[in-house]
GROMACS .gro file of C-alpha atoms in nm:
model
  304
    1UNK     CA    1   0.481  -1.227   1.061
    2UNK     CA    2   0.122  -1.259   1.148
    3UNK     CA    3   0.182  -0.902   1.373
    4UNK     CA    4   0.319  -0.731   1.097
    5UNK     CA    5   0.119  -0.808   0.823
    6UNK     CA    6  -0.142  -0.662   1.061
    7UNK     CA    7   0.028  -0.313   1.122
    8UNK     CA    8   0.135  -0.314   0.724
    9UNK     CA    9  -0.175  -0.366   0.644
   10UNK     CA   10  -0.346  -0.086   0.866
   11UNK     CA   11  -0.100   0.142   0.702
   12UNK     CA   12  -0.204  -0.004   0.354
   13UNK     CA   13  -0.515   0.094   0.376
   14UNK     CA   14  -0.556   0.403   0.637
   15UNK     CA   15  -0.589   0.669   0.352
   16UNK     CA   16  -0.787   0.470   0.139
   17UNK     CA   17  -1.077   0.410   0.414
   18UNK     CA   18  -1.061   0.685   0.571
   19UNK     CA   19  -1.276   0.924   0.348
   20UNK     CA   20  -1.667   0.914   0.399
   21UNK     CA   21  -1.813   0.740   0.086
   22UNK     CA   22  -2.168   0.951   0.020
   23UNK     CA   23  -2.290   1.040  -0.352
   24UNK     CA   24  -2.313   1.365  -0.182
   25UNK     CA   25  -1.942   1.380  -0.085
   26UNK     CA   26  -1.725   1.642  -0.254
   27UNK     CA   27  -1.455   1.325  -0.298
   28UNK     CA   28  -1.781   1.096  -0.396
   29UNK     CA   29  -1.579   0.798  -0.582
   30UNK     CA   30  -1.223   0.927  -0.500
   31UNK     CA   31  -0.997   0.720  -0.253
   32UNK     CA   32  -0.684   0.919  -0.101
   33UNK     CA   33  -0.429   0.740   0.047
   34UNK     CA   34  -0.082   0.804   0.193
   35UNK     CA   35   0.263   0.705   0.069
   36UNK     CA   36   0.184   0.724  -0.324
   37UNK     CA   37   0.477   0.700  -0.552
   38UNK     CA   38   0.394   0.833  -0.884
   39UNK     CA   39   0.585   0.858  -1.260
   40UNK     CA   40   0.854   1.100  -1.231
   41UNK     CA   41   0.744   1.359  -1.480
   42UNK     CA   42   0.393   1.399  -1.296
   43UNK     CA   43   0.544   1.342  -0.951
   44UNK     CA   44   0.825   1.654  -1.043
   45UNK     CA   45   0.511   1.879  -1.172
   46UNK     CA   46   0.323   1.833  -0.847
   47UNK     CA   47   0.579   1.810  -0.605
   48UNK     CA   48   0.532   1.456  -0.563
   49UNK     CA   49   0.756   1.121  -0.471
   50UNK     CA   50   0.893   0.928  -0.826
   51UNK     CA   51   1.134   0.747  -0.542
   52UNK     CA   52   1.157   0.629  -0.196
   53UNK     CA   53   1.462   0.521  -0.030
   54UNK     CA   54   1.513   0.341   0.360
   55UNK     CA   55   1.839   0.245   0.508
   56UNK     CA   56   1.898   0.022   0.850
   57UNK     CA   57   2.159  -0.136   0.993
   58UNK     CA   58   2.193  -0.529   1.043
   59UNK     CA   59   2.426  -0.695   1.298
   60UNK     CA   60   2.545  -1.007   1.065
   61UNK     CA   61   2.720  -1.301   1.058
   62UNK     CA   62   2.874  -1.554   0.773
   63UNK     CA   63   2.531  -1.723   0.723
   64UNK     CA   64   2.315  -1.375   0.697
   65UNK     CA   65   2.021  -1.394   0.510
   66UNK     CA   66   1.738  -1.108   0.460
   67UNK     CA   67   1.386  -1.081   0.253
   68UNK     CA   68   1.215  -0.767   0.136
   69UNK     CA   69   0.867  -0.739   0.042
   70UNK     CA   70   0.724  -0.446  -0.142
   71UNK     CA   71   0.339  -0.383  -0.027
   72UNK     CA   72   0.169  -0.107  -0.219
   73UNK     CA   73  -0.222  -0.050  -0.329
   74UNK     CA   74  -0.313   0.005  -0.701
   75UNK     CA   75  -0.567   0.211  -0.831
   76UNK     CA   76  -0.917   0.031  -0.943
   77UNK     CA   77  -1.161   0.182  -1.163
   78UNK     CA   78  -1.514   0.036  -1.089
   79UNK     CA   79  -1.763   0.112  -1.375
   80UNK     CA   80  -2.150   0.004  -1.290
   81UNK     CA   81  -2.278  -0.072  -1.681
   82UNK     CA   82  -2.665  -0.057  -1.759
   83UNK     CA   83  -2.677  -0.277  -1.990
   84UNK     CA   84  -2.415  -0.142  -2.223
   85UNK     CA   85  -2.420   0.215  -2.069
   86UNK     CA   86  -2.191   0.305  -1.787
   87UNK     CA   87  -2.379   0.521  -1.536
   88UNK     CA   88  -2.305   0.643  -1.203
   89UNK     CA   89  -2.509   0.439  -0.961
   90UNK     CA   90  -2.772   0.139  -0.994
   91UNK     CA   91  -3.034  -0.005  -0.744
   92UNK     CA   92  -3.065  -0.380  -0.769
   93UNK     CA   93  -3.311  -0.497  -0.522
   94UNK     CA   94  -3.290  -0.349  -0.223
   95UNK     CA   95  -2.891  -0.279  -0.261
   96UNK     CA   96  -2.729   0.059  -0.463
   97UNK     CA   97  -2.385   0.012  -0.670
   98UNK     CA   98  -2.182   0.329  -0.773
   99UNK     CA   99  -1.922   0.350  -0.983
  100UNK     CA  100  -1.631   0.428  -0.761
  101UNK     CA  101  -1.251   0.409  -0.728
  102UNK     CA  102  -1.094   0.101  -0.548
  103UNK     CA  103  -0.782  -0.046  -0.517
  104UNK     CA  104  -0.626  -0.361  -0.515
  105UNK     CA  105  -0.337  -0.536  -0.312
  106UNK     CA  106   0.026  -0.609  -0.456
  107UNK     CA  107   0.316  -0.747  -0.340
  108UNK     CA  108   0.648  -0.867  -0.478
  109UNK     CA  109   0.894  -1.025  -0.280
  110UNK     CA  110   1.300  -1.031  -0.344
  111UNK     CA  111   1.340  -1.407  -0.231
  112UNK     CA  112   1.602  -1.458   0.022
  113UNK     CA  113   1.941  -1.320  -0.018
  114UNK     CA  114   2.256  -1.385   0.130
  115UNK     CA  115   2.393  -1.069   0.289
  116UNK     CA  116   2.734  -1.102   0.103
  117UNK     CA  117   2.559  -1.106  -0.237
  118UNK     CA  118   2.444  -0.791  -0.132
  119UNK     CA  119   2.808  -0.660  -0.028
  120UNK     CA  120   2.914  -0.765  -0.379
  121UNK     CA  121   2.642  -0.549  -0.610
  122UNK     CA  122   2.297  -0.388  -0.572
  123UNK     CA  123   1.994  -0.654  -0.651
  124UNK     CA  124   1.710  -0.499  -0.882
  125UNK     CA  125   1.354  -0.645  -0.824
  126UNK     CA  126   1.171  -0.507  -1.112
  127UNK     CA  127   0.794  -0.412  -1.020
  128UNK     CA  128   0.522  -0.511  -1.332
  129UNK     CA  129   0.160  -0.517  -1.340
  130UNK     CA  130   0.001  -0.536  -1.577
  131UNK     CA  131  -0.288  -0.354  -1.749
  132UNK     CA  132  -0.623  -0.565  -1.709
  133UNK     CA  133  -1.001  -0.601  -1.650
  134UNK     CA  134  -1.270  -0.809  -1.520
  135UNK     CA  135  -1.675  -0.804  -1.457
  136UNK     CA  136  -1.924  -1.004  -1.309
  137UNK     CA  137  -2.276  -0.931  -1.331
  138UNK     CA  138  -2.506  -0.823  -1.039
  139UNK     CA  139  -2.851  -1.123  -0.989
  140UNK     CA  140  -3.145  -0.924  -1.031
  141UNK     CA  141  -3.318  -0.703  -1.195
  142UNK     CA  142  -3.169  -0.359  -1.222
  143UNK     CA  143  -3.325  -0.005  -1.149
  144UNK     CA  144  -3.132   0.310  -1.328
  145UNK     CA  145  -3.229   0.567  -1.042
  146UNK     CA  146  -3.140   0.843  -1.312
  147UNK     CA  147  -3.303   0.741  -1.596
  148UNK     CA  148  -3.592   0.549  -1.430
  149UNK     CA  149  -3.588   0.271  -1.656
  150UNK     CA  150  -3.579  -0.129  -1.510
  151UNK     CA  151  -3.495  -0.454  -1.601
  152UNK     CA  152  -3.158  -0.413  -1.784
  153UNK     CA  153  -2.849  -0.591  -1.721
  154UNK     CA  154  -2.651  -0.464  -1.498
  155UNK     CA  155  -2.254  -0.544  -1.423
  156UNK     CA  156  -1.931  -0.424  -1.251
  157UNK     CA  157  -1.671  -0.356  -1.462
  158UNK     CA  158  -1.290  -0.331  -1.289
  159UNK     CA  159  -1.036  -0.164  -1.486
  160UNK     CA  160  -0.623  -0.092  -1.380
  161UNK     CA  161  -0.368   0.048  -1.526
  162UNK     CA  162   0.012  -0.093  -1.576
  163UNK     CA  163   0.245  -0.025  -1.310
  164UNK     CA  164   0.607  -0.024  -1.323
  165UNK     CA  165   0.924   0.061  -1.133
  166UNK     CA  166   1.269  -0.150  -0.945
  167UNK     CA  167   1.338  -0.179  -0.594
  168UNK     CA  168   1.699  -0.212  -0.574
  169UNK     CA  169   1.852  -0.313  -0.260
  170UNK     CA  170   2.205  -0.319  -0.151
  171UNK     CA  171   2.437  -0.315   0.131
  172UNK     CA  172   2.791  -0.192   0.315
  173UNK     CA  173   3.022  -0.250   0.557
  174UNK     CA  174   2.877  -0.006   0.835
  175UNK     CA  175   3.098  -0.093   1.152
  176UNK     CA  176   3.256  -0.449   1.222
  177UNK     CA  177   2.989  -0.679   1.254
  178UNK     CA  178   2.709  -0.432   1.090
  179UNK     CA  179   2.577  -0.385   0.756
  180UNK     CA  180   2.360  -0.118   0.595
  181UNK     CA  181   2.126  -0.180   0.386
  182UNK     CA  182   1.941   0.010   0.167
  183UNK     CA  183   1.619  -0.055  -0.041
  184UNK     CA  184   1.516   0.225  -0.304
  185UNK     CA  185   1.158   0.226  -0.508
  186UNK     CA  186   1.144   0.366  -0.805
  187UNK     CA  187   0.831   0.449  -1.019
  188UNK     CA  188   0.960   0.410  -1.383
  189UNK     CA  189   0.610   0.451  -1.499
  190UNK     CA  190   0.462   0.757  -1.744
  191UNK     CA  191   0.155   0.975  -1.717
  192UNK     CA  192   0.056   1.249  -1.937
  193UNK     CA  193  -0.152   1.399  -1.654
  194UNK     CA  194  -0.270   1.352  -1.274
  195UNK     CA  195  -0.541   1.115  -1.340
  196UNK     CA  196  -0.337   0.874  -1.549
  197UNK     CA  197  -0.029   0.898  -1.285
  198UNK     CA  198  -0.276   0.858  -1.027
  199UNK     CA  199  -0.389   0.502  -1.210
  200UNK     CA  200  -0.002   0.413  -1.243
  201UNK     CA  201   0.106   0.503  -0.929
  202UNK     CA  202   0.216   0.277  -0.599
  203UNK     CA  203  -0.021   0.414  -0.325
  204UNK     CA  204   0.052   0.358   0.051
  205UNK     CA  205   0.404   0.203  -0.070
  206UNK     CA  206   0.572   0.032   0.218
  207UNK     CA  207   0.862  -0.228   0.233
  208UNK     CA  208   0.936  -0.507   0.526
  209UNK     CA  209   1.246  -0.694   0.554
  210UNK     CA  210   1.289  -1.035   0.752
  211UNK     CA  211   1.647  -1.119   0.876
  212UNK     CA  212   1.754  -1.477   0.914
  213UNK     CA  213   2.102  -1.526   1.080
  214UNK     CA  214   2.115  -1.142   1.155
  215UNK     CA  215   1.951  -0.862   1.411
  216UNK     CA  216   1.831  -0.555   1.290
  217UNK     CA  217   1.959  -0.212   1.469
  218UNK     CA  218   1.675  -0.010   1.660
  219UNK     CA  219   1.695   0.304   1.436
  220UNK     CA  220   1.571   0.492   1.689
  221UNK     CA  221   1.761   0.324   1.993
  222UNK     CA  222   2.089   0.161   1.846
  223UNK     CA  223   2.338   0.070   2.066
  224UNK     CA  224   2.591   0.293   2.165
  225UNK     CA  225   2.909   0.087   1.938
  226UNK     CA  226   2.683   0.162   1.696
  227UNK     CA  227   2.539   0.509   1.711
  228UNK     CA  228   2.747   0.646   1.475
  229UNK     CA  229   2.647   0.394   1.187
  230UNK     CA  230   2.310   0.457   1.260
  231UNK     CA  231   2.284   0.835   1.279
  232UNK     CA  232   2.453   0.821   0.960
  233UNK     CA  233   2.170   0.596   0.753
  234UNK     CA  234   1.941   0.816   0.489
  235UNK     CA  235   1.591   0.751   0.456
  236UNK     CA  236   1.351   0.956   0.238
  237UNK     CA  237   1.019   0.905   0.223
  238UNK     CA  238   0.985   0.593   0.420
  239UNK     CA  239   1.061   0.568   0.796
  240UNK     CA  240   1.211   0.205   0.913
  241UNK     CA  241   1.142   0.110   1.266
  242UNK     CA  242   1.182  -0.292   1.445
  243UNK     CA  243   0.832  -0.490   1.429
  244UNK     CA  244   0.674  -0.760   1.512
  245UNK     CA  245   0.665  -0.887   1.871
  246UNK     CA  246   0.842  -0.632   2.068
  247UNK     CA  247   1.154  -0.707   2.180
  248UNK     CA  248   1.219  -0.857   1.867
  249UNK     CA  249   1.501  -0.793   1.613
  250UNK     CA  250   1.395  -1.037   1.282
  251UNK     CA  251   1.194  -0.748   1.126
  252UNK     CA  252   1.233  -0.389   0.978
  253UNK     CA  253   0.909  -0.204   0.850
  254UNK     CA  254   0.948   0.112   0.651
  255UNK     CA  255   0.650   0.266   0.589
  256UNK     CA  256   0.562   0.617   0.469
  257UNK     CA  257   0.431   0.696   0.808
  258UNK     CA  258   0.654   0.799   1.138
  259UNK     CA  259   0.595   0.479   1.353
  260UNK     CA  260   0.759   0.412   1.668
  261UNK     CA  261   0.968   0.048   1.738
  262UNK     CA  262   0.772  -0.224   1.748
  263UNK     CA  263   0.411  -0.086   1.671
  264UNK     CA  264   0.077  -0.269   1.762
  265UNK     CA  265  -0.291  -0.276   1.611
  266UNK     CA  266  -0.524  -0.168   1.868
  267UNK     CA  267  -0.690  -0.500   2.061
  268UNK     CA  268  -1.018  -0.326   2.002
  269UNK     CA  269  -1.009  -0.302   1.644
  270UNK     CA  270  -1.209  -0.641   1.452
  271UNK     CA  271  -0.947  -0.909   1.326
  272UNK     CA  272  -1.119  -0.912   1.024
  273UNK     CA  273  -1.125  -0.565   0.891
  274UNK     CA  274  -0.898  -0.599   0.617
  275UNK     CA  275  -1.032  -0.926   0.482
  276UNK     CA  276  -1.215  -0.932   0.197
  277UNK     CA  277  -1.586  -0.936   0.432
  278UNK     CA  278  -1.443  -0.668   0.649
  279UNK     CA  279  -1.406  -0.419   0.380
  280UNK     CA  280  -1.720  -0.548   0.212
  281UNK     CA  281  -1.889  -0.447   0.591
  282UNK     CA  282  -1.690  -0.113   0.618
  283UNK     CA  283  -1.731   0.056   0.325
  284UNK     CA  284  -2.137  -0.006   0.346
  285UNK     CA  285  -2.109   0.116   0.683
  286UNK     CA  286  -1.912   0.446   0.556
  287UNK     CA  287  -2.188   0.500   0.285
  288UNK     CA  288  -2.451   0.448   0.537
  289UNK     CA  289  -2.306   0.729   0.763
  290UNK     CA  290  -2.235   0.444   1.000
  291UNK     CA  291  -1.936   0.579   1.285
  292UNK     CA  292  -1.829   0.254   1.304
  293UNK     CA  293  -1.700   0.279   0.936
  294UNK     CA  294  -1.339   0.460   1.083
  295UNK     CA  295  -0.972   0.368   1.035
  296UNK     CA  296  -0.806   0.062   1.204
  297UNK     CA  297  -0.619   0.172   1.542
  298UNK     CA  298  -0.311   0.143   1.647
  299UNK     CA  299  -0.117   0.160   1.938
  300UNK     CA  300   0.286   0.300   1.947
  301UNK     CA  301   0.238   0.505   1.681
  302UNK     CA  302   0.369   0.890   1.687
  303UNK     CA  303   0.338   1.142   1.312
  304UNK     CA  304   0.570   1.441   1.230
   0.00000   0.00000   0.00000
């Protein structure tokens, strides 16, 4: 799962990192990503996704078993406060905080079901986050660059907004011995207007599924018995392919990308990029103007 989490995760965040981070940047504080699903009324006004839907074939048997996980990024608000103003940057010692957008990691997981559950009636995982907010103050003395005044307080405030939606999963009878199943997302959030959908959104949405007692169907190379079956599985707005070690057939990734079977992270790219350090490191080197500060690699990847 290890090999997974580690192409997921370069999808995850490849839109979000992407951007250079400069006060001087037209998209200064803005994070774009790929993959967003947003409310449906905002989605429908800017041509957006309110839904995403994947469907893959499983060769089963009596003892079938499979897991979904929906991975998405949520939109953070960080707020630098002087004191009890918020302002747009601060210098504490020799460091500079800006008020910025982030985003944070969520997952929800179905639990293991039994592939003739599935048969019998759709499963709805319902998707809720709630509203919250925390700070934590920056040590030392700060320095408003704008106002020129020292000394005052200074803190990070993080603010997100609720986010809400179903993934509802199913399956059917696609050929003897194969199943279909299908996973559909579904925003059920509201936004009065781009900003607030934005906030309530599921950015970089993907899904994995892990079979247990079952082989998923290359989508792309399916067996000939099974050609049919396959070519006749609807996906829009996510694109499943196998993953994980190739040659394996435990693991379906959708993601919002075109991928190729069994996709790899780059061996150059640092294990730790995604951890919390690694970020910490890339996004200073992206506001320094550092070229290190690009996108994970991978390898095995094609885009349409």
């Amino acid at each position: 799962m290890d090999a997974v989490r580690a192409i997921a995760d370069t999808i995850l965040y490849e839109g979000h990192l992407l951007w250079p981070y400069r006060a001087s940047a037209a998209r200064h504080g803005k994070r774009w990503t790929i993959g967003g699903v947003h409310p449906k009324e905002e989605a429908e006004r800017s041509g957006g996704r309110w839904t995403v839907s994947a469907e893959f074939l499983l060769e089963d048997g009596p003892e079938s078993t499979v897991e979904f996980t929906l991975r998405f990024l949520q939109t953070v608000h960080r707020q630098m406060m002087d004191g009890d103003a918020p302002v747009p940057e601060l210098k504490v010692g020799p460091g500079t905080y800006r008020t910025r957008q982030e985003a944070r990691e969520r997952e929800i997981t179905s639990g293991r079901l039994p592939v003739e559950r599935l048969l019998r009636s759709p499963v709805r995982v319902p998707v809720a986050i709630a509203a919250g907010l925390d700070e934590k103050p920056v040590e030392g003395k700060a320095r408003n660059p704008v106002e020129g005044t020292v000394g005052r307080p200074a803190r990070i405030v993080r603010t997100w907004d609720r986010v809400t939606g179903t993934v509802v999963l199913s399956a059917e009878r696609a050929a003897p011995g194969a199943v279909r199943l299908r996973a559909v997302l579904v925003n059920t959030g509201a936004a009065a207007d781009r900003d607030e959908a934005a906030r309530s959104a599921m950015l970089c949405a993907h899904l994995v599924a892990d079979a247990s007692g079952g082989a998923f169907v290359s989508p792309a190379d399916p067996p000939p018995r099974l050609a049919g079956a396959a070519a006749a599985c609807h996906s829009d707005g996510l694109w499943p392919v196998l993953a994980g070690p190739p040659g394996g057939h435990g693991t379906v990734l959708a993601a919002p990308i075109v991928l190729y079977d069994w996709p790899q992270v780059a061996p150059q790219t640092p294990d730790d990029l995604f951890g919390g350090a690694g970020l910490d490191r890339l996004l200073a080197e992206l506001a320094a103007g550092d070229p290190r500060g690009g996108g994970r690699a991978t390898t095995g990847t094609g885009r349409s």
